[in-house]
Coordinates of C-alpha atoms and ligand atoms in Angstrom, one line a residue:
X1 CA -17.6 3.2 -7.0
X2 CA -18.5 1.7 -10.0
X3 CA -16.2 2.1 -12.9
X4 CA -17.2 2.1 -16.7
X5 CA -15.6 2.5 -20.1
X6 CA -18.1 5.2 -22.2
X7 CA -17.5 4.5 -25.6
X8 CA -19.7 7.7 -26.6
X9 CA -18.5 10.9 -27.3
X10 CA -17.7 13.8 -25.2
X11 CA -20.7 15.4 -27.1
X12 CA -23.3 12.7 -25.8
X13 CA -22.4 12.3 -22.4
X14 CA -24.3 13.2 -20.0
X15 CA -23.7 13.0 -15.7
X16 CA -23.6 15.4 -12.8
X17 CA -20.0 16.1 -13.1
X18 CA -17.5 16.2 -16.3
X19 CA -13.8 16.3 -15.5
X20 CA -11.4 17.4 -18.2
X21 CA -8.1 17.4 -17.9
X22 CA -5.8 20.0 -19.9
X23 CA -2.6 20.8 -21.2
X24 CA -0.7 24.2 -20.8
X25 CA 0.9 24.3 -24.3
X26 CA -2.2 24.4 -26.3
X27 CA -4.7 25.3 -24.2
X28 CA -6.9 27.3 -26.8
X29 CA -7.0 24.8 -29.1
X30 CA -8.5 22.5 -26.5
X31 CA -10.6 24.7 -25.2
X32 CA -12.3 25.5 -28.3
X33 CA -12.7 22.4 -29.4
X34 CA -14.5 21.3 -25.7
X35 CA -16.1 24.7 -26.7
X36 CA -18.6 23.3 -28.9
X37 CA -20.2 20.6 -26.1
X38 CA -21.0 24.2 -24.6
X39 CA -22.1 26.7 -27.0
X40 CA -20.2 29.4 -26.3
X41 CA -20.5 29.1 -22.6
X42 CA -17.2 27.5 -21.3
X43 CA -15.0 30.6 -22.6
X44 CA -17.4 33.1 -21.5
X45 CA -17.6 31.4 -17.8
X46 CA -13.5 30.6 -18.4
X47 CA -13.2 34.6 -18.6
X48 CA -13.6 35.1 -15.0
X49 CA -11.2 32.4 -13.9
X50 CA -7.6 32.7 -13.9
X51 CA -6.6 29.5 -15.6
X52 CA -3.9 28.1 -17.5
X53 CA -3.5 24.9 -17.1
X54 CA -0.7 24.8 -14.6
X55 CA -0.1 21.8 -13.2
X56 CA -2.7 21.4 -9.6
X57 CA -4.7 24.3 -11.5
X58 CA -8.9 23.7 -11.2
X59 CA -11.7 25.9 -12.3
X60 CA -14.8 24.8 -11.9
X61 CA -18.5 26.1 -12.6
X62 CA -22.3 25.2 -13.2
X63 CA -23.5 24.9 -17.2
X64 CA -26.5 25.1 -17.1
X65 CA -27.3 23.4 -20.5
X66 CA -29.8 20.6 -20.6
X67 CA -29.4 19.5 -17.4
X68 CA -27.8 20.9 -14.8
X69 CA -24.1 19.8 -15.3
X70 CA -21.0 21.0 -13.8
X71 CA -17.8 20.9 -15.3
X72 CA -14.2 20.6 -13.6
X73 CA -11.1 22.0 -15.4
X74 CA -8.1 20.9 -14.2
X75 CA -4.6 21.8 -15.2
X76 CA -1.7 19.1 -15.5
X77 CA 1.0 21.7 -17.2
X78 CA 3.3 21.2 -20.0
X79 CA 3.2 18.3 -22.0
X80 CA 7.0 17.7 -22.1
X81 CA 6.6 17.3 -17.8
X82 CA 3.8 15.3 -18.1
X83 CA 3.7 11.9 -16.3
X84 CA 1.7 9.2 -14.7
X85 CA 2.2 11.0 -11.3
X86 CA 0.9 14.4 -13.0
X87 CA -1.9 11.8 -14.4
X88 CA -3.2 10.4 -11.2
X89 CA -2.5 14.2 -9.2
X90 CA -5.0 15.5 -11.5
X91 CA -7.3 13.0 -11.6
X92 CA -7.5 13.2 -8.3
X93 CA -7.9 16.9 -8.0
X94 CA -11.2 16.0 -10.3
X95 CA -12.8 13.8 -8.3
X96 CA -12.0 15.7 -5.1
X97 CA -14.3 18.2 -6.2
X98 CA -17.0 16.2 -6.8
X99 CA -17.2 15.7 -3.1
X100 CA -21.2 16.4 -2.8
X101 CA -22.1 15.4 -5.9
X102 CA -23.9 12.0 -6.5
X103 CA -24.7 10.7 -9.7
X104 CA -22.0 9.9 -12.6
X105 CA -18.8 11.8 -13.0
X106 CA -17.2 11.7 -16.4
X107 CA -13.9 12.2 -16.8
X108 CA -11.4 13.7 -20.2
X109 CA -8.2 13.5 -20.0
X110 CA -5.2 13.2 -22.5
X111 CA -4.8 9.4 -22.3
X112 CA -3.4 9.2 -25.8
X113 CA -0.1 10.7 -24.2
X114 CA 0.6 7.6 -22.3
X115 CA 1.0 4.0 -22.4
X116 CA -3.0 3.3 -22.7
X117 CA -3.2 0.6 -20.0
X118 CA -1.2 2.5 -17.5
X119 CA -3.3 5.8 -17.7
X120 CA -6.2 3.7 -17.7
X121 CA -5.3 2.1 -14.0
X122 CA -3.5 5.8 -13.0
X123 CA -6.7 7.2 -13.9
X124 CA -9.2 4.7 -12.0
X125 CA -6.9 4.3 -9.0
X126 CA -6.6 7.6 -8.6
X127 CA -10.4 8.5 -8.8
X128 CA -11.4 6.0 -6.4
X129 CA -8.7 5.9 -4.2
X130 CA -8.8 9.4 -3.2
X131 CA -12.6 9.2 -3.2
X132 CA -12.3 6.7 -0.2
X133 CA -13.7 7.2 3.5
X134 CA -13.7 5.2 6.4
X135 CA -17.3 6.0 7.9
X136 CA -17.2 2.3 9.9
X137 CA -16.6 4.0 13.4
X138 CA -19.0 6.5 13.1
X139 CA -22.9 6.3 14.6
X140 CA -24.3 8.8 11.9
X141 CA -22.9 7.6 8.4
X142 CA -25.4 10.1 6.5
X143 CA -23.5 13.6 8.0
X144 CA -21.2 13.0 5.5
X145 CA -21.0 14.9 1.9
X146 CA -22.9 12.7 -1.2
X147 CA -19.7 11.0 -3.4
X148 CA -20.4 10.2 -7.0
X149 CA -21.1 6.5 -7.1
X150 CA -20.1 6.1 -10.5
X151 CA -16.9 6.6 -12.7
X152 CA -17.1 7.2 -16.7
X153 CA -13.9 7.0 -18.4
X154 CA -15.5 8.9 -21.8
X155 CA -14.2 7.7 -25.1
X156 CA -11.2 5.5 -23.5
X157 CA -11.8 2.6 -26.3
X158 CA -8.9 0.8 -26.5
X159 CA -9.1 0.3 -22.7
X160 CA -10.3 -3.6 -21.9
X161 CA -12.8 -4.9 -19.9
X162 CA -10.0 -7.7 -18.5
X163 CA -7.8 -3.8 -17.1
X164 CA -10.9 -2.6 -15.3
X165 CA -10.9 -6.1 -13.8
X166 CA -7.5 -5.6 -12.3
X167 CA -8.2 -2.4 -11.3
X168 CA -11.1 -2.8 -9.2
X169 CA -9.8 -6.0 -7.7
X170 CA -6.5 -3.6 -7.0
X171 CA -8.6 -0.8 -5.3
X172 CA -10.6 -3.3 -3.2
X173 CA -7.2 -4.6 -2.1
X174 CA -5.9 -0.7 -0.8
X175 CA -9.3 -0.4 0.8
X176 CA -9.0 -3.4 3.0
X177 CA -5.1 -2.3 3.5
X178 CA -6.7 0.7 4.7
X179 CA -9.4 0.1 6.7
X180 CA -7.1 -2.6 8.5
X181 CA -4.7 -0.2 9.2
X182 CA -7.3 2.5 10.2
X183 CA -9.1 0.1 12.2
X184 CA -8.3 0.8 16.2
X185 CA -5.8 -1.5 18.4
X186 CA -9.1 -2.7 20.7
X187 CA -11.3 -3.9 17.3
X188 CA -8.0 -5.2 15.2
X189 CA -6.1 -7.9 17.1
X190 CA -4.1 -10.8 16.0
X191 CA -7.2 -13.1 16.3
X192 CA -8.9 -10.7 14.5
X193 CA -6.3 -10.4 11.9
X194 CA -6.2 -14.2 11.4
X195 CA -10.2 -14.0 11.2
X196 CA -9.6 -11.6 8.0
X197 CA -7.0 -14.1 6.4
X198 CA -9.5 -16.6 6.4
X199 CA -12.3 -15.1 5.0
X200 CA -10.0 -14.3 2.3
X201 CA -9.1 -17.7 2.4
X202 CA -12.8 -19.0 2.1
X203 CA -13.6 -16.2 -0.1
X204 CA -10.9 -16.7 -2.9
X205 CA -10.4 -20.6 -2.6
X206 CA -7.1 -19.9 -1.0
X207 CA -5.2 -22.0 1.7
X208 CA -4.7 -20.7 5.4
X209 CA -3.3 -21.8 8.5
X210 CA -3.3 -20.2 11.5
X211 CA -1.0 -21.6 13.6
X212 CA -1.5 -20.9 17.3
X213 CA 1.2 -20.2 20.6
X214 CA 1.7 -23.8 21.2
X215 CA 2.5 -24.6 18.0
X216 CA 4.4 -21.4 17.4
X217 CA 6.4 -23.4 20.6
X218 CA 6.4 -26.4 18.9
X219 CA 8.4 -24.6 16.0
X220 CA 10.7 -22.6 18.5
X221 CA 9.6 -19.3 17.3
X222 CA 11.6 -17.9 20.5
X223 CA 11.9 -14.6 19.0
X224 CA 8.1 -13.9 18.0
X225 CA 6.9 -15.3 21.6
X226 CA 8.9 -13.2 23.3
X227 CA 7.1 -10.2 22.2
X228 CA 3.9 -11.6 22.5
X229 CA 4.3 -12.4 26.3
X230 CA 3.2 -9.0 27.9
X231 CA 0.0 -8.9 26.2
X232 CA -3.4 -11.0 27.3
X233 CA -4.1 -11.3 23.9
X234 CA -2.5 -14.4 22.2
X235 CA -0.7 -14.4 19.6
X236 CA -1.0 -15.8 15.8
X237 CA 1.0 -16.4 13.0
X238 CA -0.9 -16.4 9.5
X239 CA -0.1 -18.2 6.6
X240 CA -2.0 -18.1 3.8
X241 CA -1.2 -20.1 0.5
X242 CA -2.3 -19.1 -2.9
X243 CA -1.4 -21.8 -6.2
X244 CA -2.1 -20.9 -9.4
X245 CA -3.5 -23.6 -11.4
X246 CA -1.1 -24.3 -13.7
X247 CA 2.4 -25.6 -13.2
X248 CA 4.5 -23.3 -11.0
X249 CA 7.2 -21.6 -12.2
X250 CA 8.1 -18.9 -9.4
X251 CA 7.3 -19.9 -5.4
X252 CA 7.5 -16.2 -3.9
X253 CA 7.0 -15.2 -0.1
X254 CA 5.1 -11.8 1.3
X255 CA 5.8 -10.9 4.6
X256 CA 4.3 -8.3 6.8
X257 CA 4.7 -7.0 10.6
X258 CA 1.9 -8.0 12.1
X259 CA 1.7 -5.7 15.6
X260 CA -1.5 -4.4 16.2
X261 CA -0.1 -2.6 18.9
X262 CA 3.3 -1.7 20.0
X263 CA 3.3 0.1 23.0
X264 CA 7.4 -0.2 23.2
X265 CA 7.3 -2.5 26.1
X266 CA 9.1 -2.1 28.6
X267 CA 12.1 0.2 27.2
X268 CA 8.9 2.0 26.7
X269 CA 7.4 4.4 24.6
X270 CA 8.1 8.1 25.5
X271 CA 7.8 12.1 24.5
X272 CA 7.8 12.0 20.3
X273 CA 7.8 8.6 19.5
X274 CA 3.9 8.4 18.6
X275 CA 2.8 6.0 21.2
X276 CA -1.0 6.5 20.2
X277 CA -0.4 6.1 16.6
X278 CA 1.1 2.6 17.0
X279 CA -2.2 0.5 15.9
X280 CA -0.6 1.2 12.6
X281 CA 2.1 -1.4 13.5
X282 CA 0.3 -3.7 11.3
X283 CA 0.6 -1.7 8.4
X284 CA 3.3 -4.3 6.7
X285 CA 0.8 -7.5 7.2
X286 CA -2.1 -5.3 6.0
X287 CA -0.4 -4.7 2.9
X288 CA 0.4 -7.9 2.6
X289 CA -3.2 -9.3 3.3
X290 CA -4.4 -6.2 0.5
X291 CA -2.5 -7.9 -2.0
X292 CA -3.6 -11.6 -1.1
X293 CA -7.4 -10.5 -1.9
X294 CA -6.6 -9.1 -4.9
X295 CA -4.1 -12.0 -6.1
X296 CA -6.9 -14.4 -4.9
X297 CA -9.4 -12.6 -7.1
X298 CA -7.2 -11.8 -9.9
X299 CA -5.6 -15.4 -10.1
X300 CA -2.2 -14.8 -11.4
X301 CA -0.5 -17.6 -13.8
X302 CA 2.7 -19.7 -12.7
X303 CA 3.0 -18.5 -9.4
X304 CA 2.5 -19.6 -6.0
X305 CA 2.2 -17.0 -3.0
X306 CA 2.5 -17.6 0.7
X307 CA 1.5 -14.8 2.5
X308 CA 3.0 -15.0 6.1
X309 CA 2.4 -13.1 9.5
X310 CA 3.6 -13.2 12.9
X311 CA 0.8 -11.4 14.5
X312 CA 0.9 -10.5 18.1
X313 CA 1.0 -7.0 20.5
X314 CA 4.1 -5.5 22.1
X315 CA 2.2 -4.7 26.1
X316 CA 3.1 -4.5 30.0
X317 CA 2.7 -6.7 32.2
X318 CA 4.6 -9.2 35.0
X319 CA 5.3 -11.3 31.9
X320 CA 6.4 -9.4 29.5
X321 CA 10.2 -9.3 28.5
X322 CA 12.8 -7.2 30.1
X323 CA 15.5 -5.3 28.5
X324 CA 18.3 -7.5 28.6
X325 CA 16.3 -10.9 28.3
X326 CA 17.7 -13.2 26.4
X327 CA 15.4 -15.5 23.3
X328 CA 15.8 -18.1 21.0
X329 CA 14.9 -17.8 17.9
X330 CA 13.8 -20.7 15.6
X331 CA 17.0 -21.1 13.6
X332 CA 19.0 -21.3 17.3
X333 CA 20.7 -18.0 16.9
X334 CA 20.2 -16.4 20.3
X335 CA 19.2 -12.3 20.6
X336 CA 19.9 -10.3 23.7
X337 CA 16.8 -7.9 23.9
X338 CA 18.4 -4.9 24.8
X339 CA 15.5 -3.0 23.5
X340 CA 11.9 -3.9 24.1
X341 CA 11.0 -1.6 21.3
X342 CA 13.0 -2.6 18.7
X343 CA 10.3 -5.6 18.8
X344 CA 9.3 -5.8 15.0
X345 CA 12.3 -7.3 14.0
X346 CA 12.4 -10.3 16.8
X347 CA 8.8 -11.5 15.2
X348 CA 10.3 -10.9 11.6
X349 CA 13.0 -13.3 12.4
X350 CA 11.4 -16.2 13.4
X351 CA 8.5 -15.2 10.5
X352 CA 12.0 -15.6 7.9
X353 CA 13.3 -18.6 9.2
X354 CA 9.9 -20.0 8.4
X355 CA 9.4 -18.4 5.2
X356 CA 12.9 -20.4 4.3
X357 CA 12.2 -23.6 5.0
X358 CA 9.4 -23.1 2.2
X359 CA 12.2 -23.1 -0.4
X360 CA 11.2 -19.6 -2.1
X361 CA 12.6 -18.3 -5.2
X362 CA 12.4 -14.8 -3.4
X363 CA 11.1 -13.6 -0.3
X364 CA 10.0 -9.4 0.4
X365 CA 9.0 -8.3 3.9
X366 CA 6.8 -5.2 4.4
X367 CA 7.4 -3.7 7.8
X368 CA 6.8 -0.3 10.1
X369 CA 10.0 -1.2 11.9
X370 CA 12.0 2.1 12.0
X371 CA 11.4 5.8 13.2
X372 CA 14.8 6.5 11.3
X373 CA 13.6 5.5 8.2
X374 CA 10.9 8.0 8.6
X375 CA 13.3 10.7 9.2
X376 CA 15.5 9.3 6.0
X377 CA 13.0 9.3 4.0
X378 CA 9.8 11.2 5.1
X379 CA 6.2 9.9 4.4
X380 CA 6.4 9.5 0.4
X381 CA 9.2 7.1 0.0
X382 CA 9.4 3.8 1.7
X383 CA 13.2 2.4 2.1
X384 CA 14.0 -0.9 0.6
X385 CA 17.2 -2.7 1.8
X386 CA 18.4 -6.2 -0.5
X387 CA 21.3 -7.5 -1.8
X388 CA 20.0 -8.4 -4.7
X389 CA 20.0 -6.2 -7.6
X390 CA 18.0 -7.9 -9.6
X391 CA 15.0 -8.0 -7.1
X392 CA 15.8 -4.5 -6.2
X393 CA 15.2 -3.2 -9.6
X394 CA 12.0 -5.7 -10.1
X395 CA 10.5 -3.7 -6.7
X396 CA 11.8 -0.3 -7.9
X397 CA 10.2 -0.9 -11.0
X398 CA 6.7 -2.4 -9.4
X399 CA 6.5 0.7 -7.3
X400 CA 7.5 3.1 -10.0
X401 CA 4.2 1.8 -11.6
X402 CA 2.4 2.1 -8.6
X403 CA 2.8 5.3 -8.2
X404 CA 4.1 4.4 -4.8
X405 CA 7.9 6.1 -3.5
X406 CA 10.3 3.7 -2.9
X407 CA 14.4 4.1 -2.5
X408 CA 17.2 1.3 -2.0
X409 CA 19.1 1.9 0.8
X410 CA 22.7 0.7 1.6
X411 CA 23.3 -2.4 4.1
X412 CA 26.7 -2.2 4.5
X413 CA 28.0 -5.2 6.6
X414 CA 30.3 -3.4 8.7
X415 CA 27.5 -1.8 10.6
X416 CA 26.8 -5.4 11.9
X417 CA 29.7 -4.2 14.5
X418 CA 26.9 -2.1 16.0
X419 CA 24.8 -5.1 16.8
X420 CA 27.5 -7.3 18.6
X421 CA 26.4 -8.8 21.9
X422 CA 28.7 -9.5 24.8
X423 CA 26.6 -12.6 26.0
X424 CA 24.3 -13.5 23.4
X425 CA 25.2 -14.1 19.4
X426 CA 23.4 -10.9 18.8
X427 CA 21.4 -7.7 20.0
X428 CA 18.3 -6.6 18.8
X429 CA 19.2 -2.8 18.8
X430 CA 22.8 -1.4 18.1
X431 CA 23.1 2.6 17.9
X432 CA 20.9 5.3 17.1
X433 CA 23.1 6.8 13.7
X434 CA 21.9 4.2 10.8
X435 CA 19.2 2.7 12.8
X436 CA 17.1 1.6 9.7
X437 CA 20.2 0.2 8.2
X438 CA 21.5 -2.2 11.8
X439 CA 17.4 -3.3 11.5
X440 CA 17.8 -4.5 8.1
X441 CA 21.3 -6.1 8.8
X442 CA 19.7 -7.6 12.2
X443 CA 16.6 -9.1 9.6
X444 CA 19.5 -10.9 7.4
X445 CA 20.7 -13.0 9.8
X446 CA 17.6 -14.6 9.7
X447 CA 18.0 -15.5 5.9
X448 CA 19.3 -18.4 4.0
X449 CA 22.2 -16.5 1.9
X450 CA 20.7 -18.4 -1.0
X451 CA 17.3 -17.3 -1.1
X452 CA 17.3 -13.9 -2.9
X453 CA 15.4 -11.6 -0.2
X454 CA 14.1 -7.9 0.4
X455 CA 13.0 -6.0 3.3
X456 CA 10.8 -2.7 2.5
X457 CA 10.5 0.0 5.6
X458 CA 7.0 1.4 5.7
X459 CA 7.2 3.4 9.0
X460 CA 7.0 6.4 7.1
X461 CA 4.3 5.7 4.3
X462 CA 1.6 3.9 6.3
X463 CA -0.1 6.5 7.0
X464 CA -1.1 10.3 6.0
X465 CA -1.1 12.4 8.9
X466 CA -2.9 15.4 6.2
X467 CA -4.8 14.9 3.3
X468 CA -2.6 14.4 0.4
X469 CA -5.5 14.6 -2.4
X470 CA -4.4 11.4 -3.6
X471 CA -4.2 10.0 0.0
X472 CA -7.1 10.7 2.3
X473 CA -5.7 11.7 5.6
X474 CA -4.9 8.4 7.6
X475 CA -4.3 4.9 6.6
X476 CA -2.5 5.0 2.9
X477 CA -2.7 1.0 2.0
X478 CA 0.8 1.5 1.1
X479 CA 2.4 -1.4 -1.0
X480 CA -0.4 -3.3 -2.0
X481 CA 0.3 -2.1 -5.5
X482 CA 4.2 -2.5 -5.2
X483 CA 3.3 -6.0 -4.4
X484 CA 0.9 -7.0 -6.7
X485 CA 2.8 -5.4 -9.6
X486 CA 5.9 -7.2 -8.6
X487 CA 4.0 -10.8 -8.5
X488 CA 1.9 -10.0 -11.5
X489 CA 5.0 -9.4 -13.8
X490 CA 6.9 -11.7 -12.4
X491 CA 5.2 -14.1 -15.4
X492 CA 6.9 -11.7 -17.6
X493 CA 10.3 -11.8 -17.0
Ligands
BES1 N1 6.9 0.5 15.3 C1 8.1 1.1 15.6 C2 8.7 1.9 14.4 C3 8.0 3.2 14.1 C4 8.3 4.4 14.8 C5 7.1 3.2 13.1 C6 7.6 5.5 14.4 C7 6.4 4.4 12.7 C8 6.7 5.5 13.4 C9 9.2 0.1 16.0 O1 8.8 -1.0 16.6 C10 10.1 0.8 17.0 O2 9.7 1.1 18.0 N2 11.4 1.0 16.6 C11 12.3 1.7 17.4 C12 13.6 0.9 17.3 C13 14.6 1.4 18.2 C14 14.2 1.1 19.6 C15 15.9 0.8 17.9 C16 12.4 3.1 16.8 O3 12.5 3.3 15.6 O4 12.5 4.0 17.6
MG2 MG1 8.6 -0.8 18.7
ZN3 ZN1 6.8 -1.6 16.2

C-alpha cells in the first residue's frame, strides 16, 4: 500500500473511500462542518444510523455526489479518553471496511490532538497493518476481496516526508515478521531462515555469517546442538551485523528463538499444549530479522546491531536427546535436560554466551519460550524479565509507542532453588508454579553480570488466533516495533 501526505483540502479530495474519524463531545459541530463537502446529504443519510461517536462506533454509506464515493464514520469517543491506541483502533476500523474497495482511501482524523509524528505513524501503521494478507500459500490469489492500494493522509501538513520513510520501512519489517512466522514448518527451516538473513544482508549492505554445526562444535555450543540432534535438518546459527557509518557510540545485541519447529521432543508434546501451532517457535528470531530490514533500510546513527540466531528444530529420532541427558554449554556450565521441551532456552544459552563475548552495551532476547507466560499474561502483553531498570523502562517505553503490550515481571533469585540439579550444575526445567519466571532465571546464568540484559516472552503475542481488527488473525509481527523504537532512540538518550 502506497502511502501519501494530501496537502489538499477535505473539500478537493477525491477517492473511492473517505474515512473520518470523530469525536463524541462535539459531534455536531463536526458534522456540520464535514456537512458542507456533502450538501446536505451526510445528515440526512446520518438520520438513519444510530451514531454517536462511541469509541469502535462506524456508519458507513454511498454519496453519490460526483463520483461515486463512499464515506466511513467512525467513532473514537470522548476527547479526554482519547489515545494513540483509540487512534490506531479506529483507524483501523476505517480501513477494515474498505475491504472490497480498490482505488484511494482518504482518511480524517483529529491528528491535531496528538503529538503530530506519533499519530502520523499510529495512523499509517494501523491502516496498513491491518490491511495485510498472507495470500502466498494459496493457488487462486484473485478469490480474494479488492484492498485499496493507496493511503491519503488529507491535509496532515506538518507530517515529513523523512516520517513516512520510517513508517513504510517499519511496516515492511512487521510484514516479513509475519509472513515468517506464518510461513509453515516444511517451507521455513533454519537454512531457510539463514537464506532470509542474507538477502537482507545483500540487500541492505549489512554483514552476515552463518555459522554452520561444525563450527557451532568448534565454539562448544553444547546446549544449542543438543536440540538440534533429533532433527535431519541441520542446524544454523545467524549473525548478522549492522554498523552505522559514523563512530559508534552504543554496540547493542537482538536475540531471537529461532525453532521452526518444536515438537517437545521426546518429553513430548501432548493434549493442550498446541503441538500444530509450534512453527511459530520462531516468532522471537522473526522479530528480530523484521527489525534488521528495517534498521538496514532506515540506517540508524551511532549504533551498531548484531542480530543473533540459534536456529534449529526440536524432532524425534534415535538421536535426539533424552530426558535426563546431560550438555555442555559454551561457557562450561553443564545442564541436566530433564525436559526435552523446555528446549528454547538450551539454544538461548549458548546464543548469550556468544552475544557476550561481543562486548555489548546491552543485550534483549525475543523468545516464545513459555506456555505460562501466556496464561500470565494472555495474547496482548508480552512479559519482559531484567534487572535493569533503566533498560526496562527504555523497552516499556519503546513498546508503549508501539502500541505493542508489554509488562516487567519479577525474577526473584530464590526461585533459582527450583532449578537445582542433583548431578549436573543446573536443570533446564524446575516446577510448573512460576514457570516463565525459573526460564528467565535459567536464561541469566548465561549472562555476564556486567552486561546490562533483557529477555522479552512472546509465547502469548506471536500470534492472533481471531482477528483483532488491528491484528489479522495469525502471525502478529510482534516486537519489531518494540525493537526498532528502542534502537532508534537509543541516539536520544
Ligand atoms: N515453545 C514452547 C512455549 C510455548 C508454549 C509457546 C505454548 C507458545 C505456546 C516452549 O518450547 C515449551 O515447550 N515450553 C514448555 C516448558 C516446560 C516444559 C517447562 C512449556 O511452556 O510448557
Ligand atoms: Mg518446547
Ligand atoms: Zn519452544
Amino acid at each position: 500500500m502506497q502511502i501519501v501526505l494530501n496537502l489538499a483540502n477535505v473539500q478537493d479530495w477525491s477517492g473511492a473511500v473517505l474515512v473520518v474519524g470523530l469525536l463524541e463531545d462535539d459531534l455536531k459541530e463536526q458534522l456540520s462542518n464535514l456537512e458542507k463537502l456533502f450538501e446536505g446529504l451526510l445528515l440526512k443519510n446520518l438520520d438513519h444510523q444510530d451514531f454517536s461517536a462511541k469509541s469502535g462506533e462506524m456508519a458507513c454509506f454511498q454519496i453519490l455526489k460526483e463520483s461515486s464515493q463512499k464515506i466511513v464514520l467512525v467513532g473514537m469517543g470522548t476527547s479526554n479518553k482519547l489515545s494513540l491506541n483509540e487512534l490506531r483502533k479506529a483507524v483501523a476500523i476505517g480501513a477494515r471496511a474498505c475491504i472490497g474497495t480498490s482505488g484511494s482511501l482518504g482518511m480524517l482524523f483529529p491528528w491535531d490532538k496528538f503529538d503530530l509524528e506519533l499519530a502520523t505513524r499510529a495512523t499509517c501503521e494501523a491502516a496498513r497493518l491491518s490491511l495485510f494478507q498472507d495470500l502466498r500459500f494459496k493457488s487462486n490469489k484473485k478469490e480474494s476481496p479488492k484492498r485499496p492500494e493507496k493511503l491519503e493522509l488529507i491535509g496532515l501538513e506538518k507530517a515529513s516526508e523523512s516520517c513516512l520513510k520510517e513508517i513504510n520501512a517499519t511496516c515492511a519489517g512487521v510484514e516479513l515478521a509475519r509472513e515468517l512466522v506464518g510461513a509453515p514448518p516444511n517451507k521455513l527451516t533454519p537454512s531457510s531462515l539463514a537464506q532470509t538473513a542474507l538477502e537482507i544482508a545483500n540487500q541492505y549492505s549489512l554483514q552476515c555469517k552463518i555459522l554452520s554445526q561444525k563450527e557451532c562444535e568448534k565454539l562448544n555450543m553444547g546446549a544449542y546442538l543438543a536440540v538440534a540432534k533429533g532433527s535431519d535438518l541441520k542446524p544454523n546459527f545467524i549473525h548478522l551485523i549492522y554498523k552505522s557509518k559514523e563512530p559508534i557510540k552504543h554496540r547493542l545485541v537482538l536475540i531471537g528463538k529461532g525453532l521452526t519447529f518444536d515438537s517437545g521432543g521426546y518429553n513430548l508434546k501432548v493434549g493442550a499444549s498446541q503441538i500444530d501451532m509450534m512453527k511459530f517457535d520462531m516468532g522471537g528470531s522473526a522479530a528480530v530479522l523484521g527489525a534488521a530490514r528495517t534498521i538496514g533500510e532506515l540506517c540508524p546513527i551511532e549504533v551498531e546491531v548484531h542480530f543473533l540466531i540459534a536456529a534449529c528444530e526440536n524432532m524425534i529420532n534415535g538421536s535426539a536427546i533424552h530426558p535426563g541427558d546431560i550438555v555442555n554449554a559454551s561457557n562450561g556450565t553443564s545442564i541436566e535436560i530433564n525436559n526435552t521441551d523446555a528446549e528454547g532456552r538450551l539454544t538461548l544459552a549458548d546464543a548469550l554466551v556468544y552475544a557476550c563475548k561481543l562486548e555489548p552495551d546491552e543485550i534483549v532476547d525475543l523468545a516464545t519460550l513459555t506456555g505460562a507466560c501466556v496464561i500470565a499474561l494472555g495474547d496482548q502483553i508480552a512479559g519482559l524479565w531484567t534487572d535493569n531498570d533503566e533498560l526496562a523502562n527504555n523497552l516499556l517505553d519503546a513498546a508503549n509507542e508501539a502500541g505493542e503490550g508489554l509488562w516487567r515481571m519479577p525474577m526473584h533469585n530464590s526461585y533459582k532453588e527450583g532449578l537445582k540439579s542433583t548431578f549436573a550444575d543446573i536443570k533446564n526445567t524446575g516446577p510448573r508454579a512460576g514457570g516463565s519466571i525459573t526460564a528467565a532465571l535459567f536464561l541469566k546464568e548465561f549472562v555476564q553480570a556486567s552486561i546490562p540484559w533483557a529477555h522479552i516472552d512472546i509465547a502469548g503475542t506471536v500470534w492472533a488466533e481471531k482477528d483483532r481488527g488491528l491484528d489479522p488473525a495469525g502471525a502478529t509481527g510482534y516486537g519489531v516495533r518494540t525493537l526498532i523504537n528502542w534502537v532508534i532512540n537509543r541516539k536520544n538518550k
